[in-house]
Amino acid sequence: MTAPRTGDPRASADADPHRWWGLVVIALAQLMVVLDSTIVNIALPSAQEELGMSDGNRQWVITAYTLAFGGLLLLGGRIADLIGRRRTFAIGLIGFAAASALGGAAVTPGMLFGARALQGAFAAVLAPSALSLLATTFTDPKERGKAFGIFGALAGSGSAMGFIVGGVLTEYLNWRWCLYVNTPIALLALLGAFTVLRDRPGRPGARLDVPGVLLGCGGLVALVYGFSEAESHGWAHLSVLGLLAAGVALLAAFVWWQTRAPLPLLPLHIVRDRNRAGCYLTMMLAIMGMFGLFLFMTYYFQVVLGYSPAWSGLAFVPITAATVIGSTQIAGRLLQHVPPRTMMAPGMFLSASGMVLLTQLTVDSSYVVDILPGLILVGLGMGLTYMPVFATVTAGVAPQDSGVTSATLNTSQQVGGSIGTALLNTIANTSTAAFLTAQLTRSAEPAEVAREAVVHGYTVALWCAAGLMLMAGLVTALMVTARAPKHAAAPKAPVPEAAG
């Protein structure tokens, strides 16, 4: 029997009676995964001091997580399609809990980097199964809008919420609790998964695309490592150019292989769709800018303005609130009535405007006057973007491809975070060094010059982040042409995919 289409009256009749409790479980797991992209940021100065990390290596606490997450998400999405989404969801929760406990017990930088990479790997299994469970659980248009509004708000605000939680835990307990806290959350979600979630059986016997994993993940690692090495060696150094060239070559080989693989990791028909491709690219560019903002504002609050970890976390509350309002109260209400790009493009332009305001920071900026307006604009713009992206990407996807489609969206986010952190951190540090060199002859206090140099580096990087947001807005305006869901044509019944 053909599965009910979105909007089919049978969808409501056959709806899972526990679907709203299922949303709670899915949202809890998703929030945990998104929180861990940023929860350690505010704890990073404390962890760096205790474990003896160098300034050049400290970014790997963030990048190891996002890189493993982004590099393995497509594999995680395909595994979810093959063995079942609830089973994959449970495996991801168990592994994430164990990796978090290992990271909390780290005694060396390498141990912490490795634990963060393991967290990212299990998050890559967990996240696509969560989004595809959501997409297959809520098929009624009205309920789907509400569910994706909640999910989009969590995805959009979770990163900023990580700063709040991380600040409180670091100041009143210890930086290690930023990792330990995941274990009880994961176990609670695991209990809920076996109680209220249901799923279609997987497709055992199909092969995984191992060459695709090696090519895709290898290309991403080479790119991110190349961006990181540019800070110490310069952009023209042979090792940096070699890494970047190798990354591009491996990713090109990945695309070529996907056209020939028996069961490709990323079926190219998913990204050939204009609207999905536009959403993926928009999300990647937006997250590149957002991760730069989070990293620099964290250090700006603590190092330049002298905020405590807890106050630094609270300083991000406005961006969280603005994201939730933009996603649930504006985008959630308009989703069924207007085309997605009428929310996404203005959202990206709002975020770019907020970034431009933040480029005016100085060593003694006022939070209320100079910082707060920019944070609110960035958060509101991201809230207007997240929710329509999630809904557009998953609309009309065949059930056998829902996992890999969801994984591709998550991949665009995490790859954006990895590249954005490495690239913008390098730009900030090289700009800081250039400023210091230019100011050597000044008679001012060295400490004051150093603070000015740090802020100068941050503002240069924030200009680049604003440019990325502007590019995201242009991509949305030019590529995302989907109509409002209530005016769109009914989707065709999915064509069964041949078993690989």
Short mmCIF file of C-alpha atoms in Angstrom, two decimals:
data_model
loop_
_atom_site.label_atom_id
_atom_site.label_comp_id
_atom_site.label_asym_id
_atom_site.label_seq_id
_atom_site.Cartn_x
_atom_site.Cartn_y
_atom_site.Cartn_z
CA MET A 1 0.00 0.00 0.00
CA THR A 2 1.24 3.49 -0.82
CA ALA A 3 2.09 5.57 2.25
CA PRO A 4 -0.24 8.53 2.83
CA ARG A 5 0.96 11.75 1.31
CA THR A 6 1.43 14.94 3.25
CA GLY A 7 -1.99 16.49 3.66
CA ASP A 8 -3.81 13.20 2.94
CA PRO A 9 -6.81 12.72 5.31
CA ARG A 10 -5.49 9.23 6.03
CA ALA A 11 -2.40 10.81 7.58
CA SER A 12 -4.39 12.14 10.53
CA ALA A 13 -6.29 8.92 10.97
CA ASP A 14 -3.11 6.83 11.02
CA ALA A 15 -1.14 9.31 13.15
CA ASP A 16 0.91 7.98 16.03
CA PRO A 17 -1.04 8.72 19.25
CA HIS A 18 2.27 9.27 21.06
CA ARG A 19 3.67 11.61 18.41
CA TRP A 20 3.83 14.71 20.64
CA TRP A 21 5.70 12.80 23.34
CA GLY A 22 7.89 11.53 20.53
CA LEU A 23 8.59 15.15 19.60
CA VAL A 24 9.74 15.78 23.17
CA VAL A 25 12.22 12.90 22.94
CA ILE A 26 13.47 13.92 19.49
CA ALA A 27 13.79 17.56 20.55
CA LEU A 28 15.69 16.59 23.71
CA ALA A 29 18.23 14.62 21.70
CA GLN A 30 18.56 17.33 19.05
CA LEU A 31 19.03 20.00 21.71
CA MET A 32 21.83 17.96 23.29
CA VAL A 33 23.60 17.58 19.94
CA VAL A 34 23.30 21.26 19.06
CA LEU A 35 24.30 22.39 22.55
CA ASP A 36 27.54 20.48 22.25
CA SER A 37 28.56 22.52 19.25
CA THR A 38 29.05 25.47 21.60
CA ILE A 39 28.68 24.43 25.25
CA VAL A 40 32.43 24.08 25.68
CA ASN A 41 33.22 27.50 24.18
CA ILE A 42 32.85 29.39 27.44
CA ALA A 43 34.61 26.55 29.29
CA LEU A 44 37.49 26.70 26.82
CA PRO A 45 39.67 29.21 28.73
CA SER A 46 39.43 27.05 31.89
CA ALA A 47 40.06 23.80 30.03
CA GLN A 48 42.97 25.35 28.14
CA GLU A 49 44.65 26.44 31.36
CA GLU A 50 44.13 23.13 33.18
CA LEU A 51 45.22 20.88 30.30
CA GLY A 52 47.98 23.14 28.97
CA MET A 53 46.60 23.67 25.44
CA SER A 54 48.35 26.12 23.13
CA ASP A 55 46.47 29.02 21.55
CA GLY A 56 46.92 27.44 18.13
CA ASN A 57 45.45 24.09 19.20
CA ARG A 58 42.56 25.21 21.40
CA GLN A 59 40.19 25.53 18.41
CA TRP A 60 40.33 21.75 17.96
CA VAL A 61 38.06 21.35 21.00
CA ILE A 62 35.35 22.82 18.77
CA THR A 63 36.59 21.74 15.36
CA ALA A 64 37.15 18.06 16.29
CA TYR A 65 33.46 17.82 17.16
CA THR A 66 32.04 19.68 14.18
CA LEU A 67 34.43 18.03 11.71
CA ALA A 68 33.62 14.46 12.81
CA PHE A 69 29.96 15.40 12.94
CA GLY A 70 29.88 16.92 9.47
CA GLY A 71 32.20 14.38 7.87
CA LEU A 72 30.20 11.33 8.99
CA LEU A 73 26.64 12.66 8.84
CA LEU A 74 25.90 11.27 5.39
CA LEU A 75 27.02 7.85 6.58
CA GLY A 76 24.82 8.23 9.65
CA GLY A 77 21.85 9.17 7.49
CA ARG A 78 22.34 6.17 5.23
CA ILE A 79 22.70 3.84 8.24
CA ALA A 80 19.40 5.21 9.55
CA ASP A 81 17.73 4.36 6.25
CA LEU A 82 19.23 0.86 6.20
CA ILE A 83 18.77 -0.46 9.74
CA GLY A 84 15.90 1.67 11.01
CA ARG A 85 15.77 5.16 12.44
CA ARG A 86 14.80 4.31 16.02
CA ARG A 87 17.61 1.76 16.31
CA THR A 88 20.12 4.26 14.90
CA PHE A 89 18.75 6.92 17.24
CA ALA A 90 19.37 4.63 20.24
CA ILE A 91 22.91 3.72 19.12
CA GLY A 92 23.74 7.39 18.74
CA LEU A 93 22.44 8.22 22.22
CA ILE A 94 24.46 5.45 23.90
CA GLY A 95 27.67 6.35 22.10
CA PHE A 96 27.20 10.07 22.74
CA ALA A 97 26.75 9.46 26.47
CA ALA A 98 29.92 7.37 26.66
CA ALA A 99 32.02 9.86 24.64
CA SER A 100 30.80 12.73 26.83
CA ALA A 101 31.88 10.90 29.99
CA LEU A 102 35.29 10.24 28.42
CA GLY A 103 35.73 13.91 27.53
CA GLY A 104 34.78 15.03 31.02
CA ALA A 105 37.52 12.78 32.44
CA ALA A 106 40.21 14.01 29.97
CA VAL A 107 43.68 14.53 31.46
CA THR A 108 45.50 15.64 28.27
CA PRO A 109 44.55 17.83 25.30
CA GLY A 110 44.75 14.83 22.97
CA MET A 111 42.30 12.87 25.12
CA LEU A 112 39.85 15.77 25.06
CA PHE A 113 40.23 16.22 21.28
CA GLY A 114 39.63 12.50 20.76
CA ALA A 115 36.55 12.46 22.99
CA ARG A 116 35.12 15.44 21.16
CA ALA A 117 35.69 13.68 17.83
CA LEU A 118 33.87 10.59 19.19
CA GLN A 119 31.00 12.81 20.31
CA GLY A 120 30.82 14.20 16.79
CA ALA A 121 30.85 10.71 15.27
CA PHE A 122 27.92 9.52 17.39
CA ALA A 123 26.10 12.80 16.86
CA ALA A 124 26.40 12.04 13.14
CA VAL A 125 24.45 8.84 13.78
CA LEU A 126 21.93 10.50 16.06
CA ALA A 127 21.00 13.76 14.30
CA PRO A 128 19.77 12.49 10.89
CA SER A 129 17.67 9.78 12.49
CA ALA A 130 16.08 12.42 14.75
CA LEU A 131 15.10 14.70 11.87
CA SER A 132 13.86 11.85 9.68
CA LEU A 133 11.79 10.46 12.59
CA LEU A 134 10.24 13.90 12.91
CA ALA A 135 9.53 14.12 9.17
CA THR A 136 7.86 10.68 9.05
CA THR A 137 5.93 11.14 12.32
CA PHE A 138 4.23 14.45 11.49
CA THR A 139 2.50 14.31 8.10
CA ASP A 140 -0.52 16.54 8.71
CA PRO A 141 0.35 20.05 7.37
CA LYS A 142 -0.81 21.96 10.46
CA GLU A 143 0.88 19.61 12.91
CA ARG A 144 3.97 19.50 10.72
CA GLY A 145 4.26 23.29 10.85
CA LYS A 146 4.07 23.30 14.66
CA ALA A 147 6.52 20.42 15.02
CA PHE A 148 9.08 21.93 12.68
CA GLY A 149 8.63 25.29 14.36
CA ILE A 150 9.62 23.77 17.71
CA PHE A 151 12.44 21.78 16.12
CA GLY A 152 13.71 24.82 14.22
CA ALA A 153 13.66 26.94 17.37
CA LEU A 154 15.75 24.37 19.21
CA ALA A 155 18.19 24.01 16.34
CA GLY A 156 18.47 27.75 15.97
CA SER A 157 18.73 28.65 19.66
CA GLY A 158 20.53 25.55 20.91
CA SER A 159 23.97 26.84 20.00
CA ALA A 160 23.39 30.06 21.92
CA MET A 161 21.81 28.14 24.81
CA GLY A 162 25.04 26.17 25.00
CA PHE A 163 26.82 29.33 26.08
CA ILE A 164 24.34 29.92 28.91
CA VAL A 165 24.53 26.36 30.22
CA GLY A 166 28.29 26.21 29.71
CA GLY A 167 28.82 29.48 31.58
CA VAL A 168 26.78 28.41 34.59
CA LEU A 169 28.37 24.95 34.78
CA THR A 170 31.90 26.32 34.39
CA GLU A 171 31.53 29.01 37.03
CA TYR A 172 29.63 27.06 39.68
CA LEU A 173 30.87 23.50 39.13
CA ASN A 174 33.73 22.81 36.69
CA TRP A 175 34.37 22.94 32.94
CA ARG A 176 34.21 19.13 32.89
CA TRP A 177 30.49 19.25 33.69
CA CYS A 178 29.91 20.81 30.28
CA LEU A 179 30.59 17.28 29.03
CA TYR A 180 29.32 15.18 31.94
CA VAL A 181 25.87 16.79 31.72
CA ASN A 182 25.19 14.99 28.43
CA THR A 183 25.21 11.52 29.96
CA PRO A 184 21.99 11.75 32.03
CA ILE A 185 20.24 13.67 29.22
CA ALA A 186 21.15 10.96 26.71
CA LEU A 187 19.98 8.17 29.01
CA LEU A 188 16.64 9.95 29.58
CA ALA A 189 16.16 10.34 25.82
CA LEU A 190 17.07 6.68 25.34
CA LEU A 191 14.33 5.60 27.73
CA GLY A 192 11.85 7.79 25.87
CA ALA A 193 12.94 6.43 22.49
CA PHE A 194 11.99 2.87 23.39
CA THR A 195 8.74 4.01 25.02
CA VAL A 196 7.10 6.43 22.56
CA LEU A 197 8.92 6.33 19.22
CA ARG A 198 7.92 4.02 16.41
CA ASP A 199 9.54 3.44 13.04
CA ARG A 200 9.35 1.48 9.82
CA PRO A 201 11.78 -1.42 9.51
CA GLY A 202 15.14 -0.78 7.88
CA ARG A 203 16.55 -2.39 4.76
CA PRO A 204 19.14 -4.96 5.89
CA GLY A 205 21.51 -6.40 3.30
CA ALA A 206 22.22 -3.19 1.41
CA ARG A 207 25.85 -2.08 1.23
CA LEU A 208 27.35 1.07 2.73
CA ASP A 209 29.41 3.38 0.57
CA VAL A 210 32.79 3.09 2.33
CA PRO A 211 34.82 4.74 -0.50
CA GLY A 212 32.39 7.67 -0.37
CA VAL A 213 32.97 8.03 3.38
CA LEU A 214 36.76 8.05 2.93
CA LEU A 215 36.71 10.54 0.06
CA GLY A 216 34.15 12.91 1.59
CA CYS A 217 35.52 12.91 5.13
CA GLY A 218 39.12 13.06 3.89
CA GLY A 219 38.36 16.08 1.75
CA LEU A 220 36.71 17.94 4.62
CA VAL A 221 39.57 17.17 7.03
CA ALA A 222 42.14 18.41 4.49
CA LEU A 223 40.22 21.66 3.93
CA VAL A 224 39.75 22.44 7.62
CA TYR A 225 43.32 21.52 8.50
CA GLY A 226 44.56 23.69 5.64
CA PHE A 227 42.60 26.69 6.94
CA SER A 228 43.99 26.06 10.44
CA GLU A 229 47.61 25.82 9.26
CA ALA A 230 47.33 29.13 7.37
CA GLU A 231 47.45 30.92 10.74
CA SER A 232 51.00 29.78 11.50
CA HIS A 233 52.45 29.31 8.00
CA GLY A 234 50.62 31.89 5.90
CA TRP A 235 48.21 31.39 2.99
CA ALA A 236 50.96 31.06 0.39
CA HIS A 237 52.88 28.29 2.18
CA LEU A 238 53.23 25.06 0.18
CA SER A 239 51.77 22.88 2.95
CA VAL A 240 48.68 25.09 3.20
CA LEU A 241 48.15 25.20 -0.56
CA GLY A 242 48.74 21.46 -0.76
CA LEU A 243 46.15 20.71 1.93
CA LEU A 244 43.55 22.97 0.33
CA ALA A 245 44.20 21.49 -3.12
CA ALA A 246 43.99 17.96 -1.71
CA GLY A 247 40.70 18.80 -0.01
CA VAL A 248 39.18 20.14 -3.22
CA ALA A 249 40.48 17.14 -5.21
CA LEU A 250 39.08 14.62 -2.70
CA LEU A 251 35.68 16.32 -2.65
CA ALA A 252 35.62 16.37 -6.47
CA ALA A 253 36.45 12.65 -6.45
CA PHE A 254 33.65 12.14 -3.92
CA VAL A 255 31.12 13.75 -6.29
CA TRP A 256 32.43 11.67 -9.20
CA TRP A 257 32.18 8.46 -7.17
CA GLN A 258 28.61 9.23 -6.12
CA THR A 259 27.55 8.99 -9.78
CA ARG A 260 28.96 5.45 -9.96
CA ALA A 261 28.50 3.92 -6.50
CA PRO A 262 25.96 1.05 -6.32
CA LEU A 263 24.33 2.65 -3.26
CA PRO A 264 25.75 6.18 -3.04
CA LEU A 265 26.30 7.88 0.27
CA LEU A 266 24.70 11.01 -1.19
CA PRO A 267 22.24 10.24 -4.02
CA LEU A 268 22.85 13.22 -6.29
CA HIS A 269 19.17 13.60 -7.17
CA ILE A 270 18.74 14.99 -3.64
CA VAL A 271 21.08 17.92 -4.24
CA ARG A 272 20.05 18.39 -7.89
CA ASP A 273 16.73 19.72 -6.62
CA ARG A 274 17.11 23.49 -6.84
CA ASN A 275 15.28 24.28 -3.61
CA ARG A 276 17.17 21.74 -1.51
CA ALA A 277 20.52 22.79 -2.98
CA GLY A 278 19.71 26.42 -2.18
CA CYS A 279 18.73 25.53 1.39
CA TYR A 280 21.88 23.48 1.94
CA LEU A 281 24.14 26.26 0.67
CA THR A 282 22.26 28.93 2.61
CA MET A 283 22.60 26.96 5.84
CA MET A 284 26.31 26.27 5.34
CA LEU A 285 27.13 29.94 4.74
CA ALA A 286 24.96 31.10 7.64
CA ILE A 287 26.54 28.68 10.10
CA MET A 288 30.04 29.66 8.97
CA GLY A 289 29.24 33.19 10.08
CA MET A 290 27.41 32.18 13.27
CA PHE A 291 30.22 29.97 14.61
CA GLY A 292 32.67 32.81 14.07
CA LEU A 293 30.36 35.14 16.01
CA PHE A 294 30.02 32.69 18.90
CA LEU A 295 33.76 32.08 19.18
CA PHE A 296 34.82 35.73 19.04
CA MET A 297 32.08 37.12 21.27
CA THR A 298 32.87 34.49 23.92
CA TYR A 299 36.49 35.62 24.12
CA TYR A 300 35.47 39.27 23.78
CA PHE A 301 33.18 39.02 26.79
CA GLN A 302 35.68 37.18 29.00
CA VAL A 303 39.10 38.42 27.86
CA VAL A 304 38.34 42.00 26.77
CA LEU A 305 35.38 43.03 28.93
CA GLY A 306 36.28 40.79 31.88
CA TYR A 307 32.91 39.03 32.22
CA SER A 308 32.70 35.86 34.32
CA PRO A 309 31.75 32.61 32.52
CA ALA A 310 28.19 32.82 33.85
CA TRP A 311 27.74 36.46 32.81
CA SER A 312 29.25 35.65 29.42
CA GLY A 313 26.63 32.96 28.95
CA LEU A 314 23.82 35.26 30.01
CA ALA A 315 25.03 37.85 27.51
CA PHE A 316 23.89 35.45 24.77
CA VAL A 317 20.29 35.24 26.09
CA PRO A 318 18.99 37.94 23.70
CA ILE A 319 20.24 36.11 20.61
CA THR A 320 18.55 32.93 21.89
CA ALA A 321 15.26 34.70 22.58
CA ALA A 322 15.31 36.45 19.20
CA THR A 323 15.94 33.14 17.41
CA VAL A 324 13.02 31.45 19.19
CA ILE A 325 10.68 34.36 18.42
CA GLY A 326 11.74 34.47 14.78
CA SER A 327 11.29 30.73 14.35
CA THR A 328 8.08 30.03 16.27
CA GLN A 329 6.13 33.30 16.28
CA ILE A 330 6.99 34.59 12.81
CA ALA A 331 8.27 31.81 10.54
CA GLY A 332 6.07 29.14 12.15
CA ARG A 333 2.93 31.21 11.57
CA LEU A 334 3.82 32.19 8.01
CA LEU A 335 5.16 28.84 6.76
CA GLN A 336 1.91 27.63 5.20
CA HIS A 337 1.07 30.99 3.62
CA VAL A 338 4.19 32.45 2.01
CA PRO A 339 7.07 31.05 -0.09
CA PRO A 340 10.10 30.04 2.04
CA ARG A 341 12.46 32.59 0.51
CA THR A 342 10.23 35.48 1.60
CA MET A 343 11.33 34.59 5.15
CA MET A 344 14.82 33.21 4.50
CA ALA A 345 16.27 36.02 2.37
CA PRO A 346 15.16 38.87 4.68
CA GLY A 347 16.33 36.74 7.60
CA MET A 348 19.84 36.48 6.20
CA PHE A 349 19.96 40.19 5.40
CA LEU A 350 18.87 40.97 8.99
CA SER A 351 21.63 38.73 10.33
CA ALA A 352 24.19 40.40 8.05
CA SER A 353 23.06 43.79 9.35
CA GLY A 354 23.53 42.60 12.93
CA MET A 355 27.05 41.40 12.11
CA VAL A 356 27.89 44.82 10.63
CA LEU A 357 26.79 46.52 13.86
CA LEU A 358 29.09 44.20 15.84
CA THR A 359 32.08 45.13 13.69
CA GLN A 360 32.07 48.50 15.50
CA LEU A 361 33.22 46.93 18.78
CA THR A 362 36.02 48.58 20.76
CA VAL A 363 37.90 47.64 23.94
CA ASP A 364 35.30 49.43 26.07
CA SER A 365 32.02 48.98 24.17
CA SER A 366 28.75 49.16 26.08
CA TYR A 367 26.73 45.93 26.08
CA VAL A 368 23.31 47.62 25.89
CA VAL A 369 24.23 50.26 23.31
CA ASP A 370 26.88 48.59 21.13
CA ILE A 371 26.36 44.82 21.43
CA LEU A 372 22.70 44.06 22.21
CA PRO A 373 21.15 45.46 18.98
CA GLY A 374 23.51 43.41 16.81
CA LEU A 375 22.83 40.19 18.73
CA ILE A 376 19.06 40.68 18.44
CA LEU A 377 19.22 41.27 14.69
CA VAL A 378 21.43 38.23 14.12
CA GLY A 379 19.17 35.98 16.22
CA LEU A 380 15.94 37.21 14.64
CA GLY A 381 17.34 36.68 11.15
CA MET A 382 18.52 33.15 11.95
CA GLY A 383 15.11 32.30 13.44
CA LEU A 384 13.40 33.41 10.22
CA THR A 385 15.75 31.14 8.26
CA TYR A 386 16.06 27.90 10.24
CA MET A 387 12.45 26.75 10.26
CA PRO A 388 11.64 27.24 6.53
CA VAL A 389 14.93 25.54 5.65
CA PHE A 390 14.06 22.42 7.66
CA ALA A 391 10.54 22.25 6.24
CA THR A 392 11.63 22.84 2.62
CA VAL A 393 14.46 20.31 2.66
CA THR A 394 12.30 17.46 3.98
CA ALA A 395 9.16 18.19 1.93
CA GLY A 396 8.20 15.51 -0.61
CA VAL A 397 11.14 13.18 0.13
CA ALA A 398 10.71 9.46 -0.49
CA PRO A 399 10.77 7.52 2.81
CA GLN A 400 13.90 5.56 1.84
CA ASP A 401 15.79 8.84 1.34
CA SER A 402 14.54 10.76 4.38
CA GLY A 403 17.56 9.86 6.50
CA VAL A 404 20.20 10.88 3.98
CA THR A 405 18.25 14.05 3.07
CA SER A 406 18.15 15.08 6.71
CA ALA A 407 21.81 14.15 7.09
CA THR A 408 22.78 16.37 4.18
CA LEU A 409 21.19 19.37 5.88
CA ASN A 410 23.00 18.60 9.13
CA THR A 411 26.20 18.11 7.13
CA SER A 412 25.89 21.56 5.61
CA GLN A 413 25.57 23.00 9.12
CA GLN A 414 28.49 21.13 10.66
CA VAL A 415 30.77 21.57 7.65
CA GLY A 416 29.95 25.26 7.78
CA GLY A 417 30.81 25.30 11.48
CA SER A 418 34.13 23.48 10.93
CA ILE A 419 35.25 25.62 8.01
CA GLY A 420 33.92 28.82 9.55
CA THR A 421 35.70 28.26 12.87
CA ALA A 422 39.03 27.45 11.23
CA LEU A 423 38.84 30.13 8.53
CA LEU A 424 37.57 33.03 10.64
CA ASN A 425 39.86 32.14 13.57
CA THR A 426 42.81 32.29 11.18
CA ILE A 427 41.65 35.63 9.76
CA ALA A 428 41.22 37.06 13.28
CA ASN A 429 44.63 35.91 14.50
CA THR A 430 46.52 37.08 11.40
CA SER A 431 44.75 40.46 11.58
CA THR A 432 45.69 40.73 15.25
CA ALA A 433 49.33 39.99 14.48
CA ALA A 434 49.39 42.55 11.66
CA PHE A 435 47.88 45.20 13.94
CA LEU A 436 50.50 44.53 16.63
CA THR A 437 53.31 44.80 14.09
CA ALA A 438 51.95 48.11 12.82
CA GLN A 439 51.66 49.51 16.36
CA LEU A 440 55.15 48.62 17.63
CA THR A 441 56.27 52.26 17.64
CA ARG A 442 53.36 53.50 19.77
CA SER A 443 54.11 54.71 23.27
CA ALA A 444 50.89 53.28 24.72
CA GLU A 445 50.89 50.54 27.34
CA PRO A 446 51.66 47.14 25.75
CA ALA A 447 48.66 45.54 27.48
CA GLU A 448 46.34 48.18 26.04
CA VAL A 449 47.77 47.76 22.54
CA ALA A 450 47.35 43.98 22.87
CA ARG A 451 43.66 44.38 23.78
CA GLU A 452 43.12 46.73 20.85
CA ALA A 453 44.83 44.26 18.54
CA VAL A 454 42.62 41.39 19.70
CA VAL A 455 39.45 43.44 19.15
CA HIS A 456 40.72 44.55 15.74
CA GLY A 457 41.18 40.90 14.75
CA TYR A 458 37.66 40.08 15.90
CA THR A 459 36.10 42.94 13.95
CA VAL A 460 37.91 41.99 10.74
CA ALA A 461 36.62 38.44 11.10
CA LEU A 462 33.10 39.72 11.85
CA TRP A 463 33.17 41.74 8.60
CA CYS A 464 33.90 38.44 6.83
CA ALA A 465 31.04 36.78 8.74
CA ALA A 466 28.70 39.59 7.62
CA GLY A 467 29.78 38.92 4.04
CA LEU A 468 28.96 35.23 4.45
CA MET A 469 25.47 36.10 5.73
CA LEU A 470 24.95 38.44 2.78
CA MET A 471 25.99 35.68 0.38
CA ALA A 472 23.51 33.33 2.07
CA GLY A 473 20.74 35.85 1.50
CA LEU A 474 21.61 36.16 -2.18
CA VAL A 475 21.72 32.37 -2.59
CA THR A 476 18.27 32.09 -1.05
CA ALA A 477 16.80 34.85 -3.20
CA LEU A 478 18.18 33.33 -6.42
CA MET A 479 17.85 29.57 -5.82
CA VAL A 480 14.94 28.82 -3.47
CA THR A 481 11.84 29.12 -5.64
CA ALA A 482 9.45 26.78 -3.76
CA ARG A 483 5.88 28.01 -3.39
CA ALA A 484 3.99 28.28 -0.12
CA PRO A 485 3.00 24.74 1.02
CA LYS A 486 -0.74 25.50 0.89
CA HIS A 487 -0.38 26.60 -2.75
CA ALA A 488 2.06 23.90 -3.86
CA ALA A 489 1.02 20.99 -6.02
CA ALA A 490 0.48 17.67 -4.25
CA PRO A 491 3.70 15.64 -4.22
CA LYS A 492 3.96 12.60 -6.37
CA ALA A 493 3.98 9.19 -4.74
CA PRO A 494 7.56 8.19 -4.02
CA VAL A 495 9.21 5.87 -6.48
CA PRO A 496 10.72 2.85 -4.71
CA GLU A 497 14.51 2.87 -4.77
CA ALA A 498 16.23 -0.20 -6.03
CA ALA A 499 18.09 -2.10 -3.34
CA GLY A 500 21.81 -1.71 -3.79
#
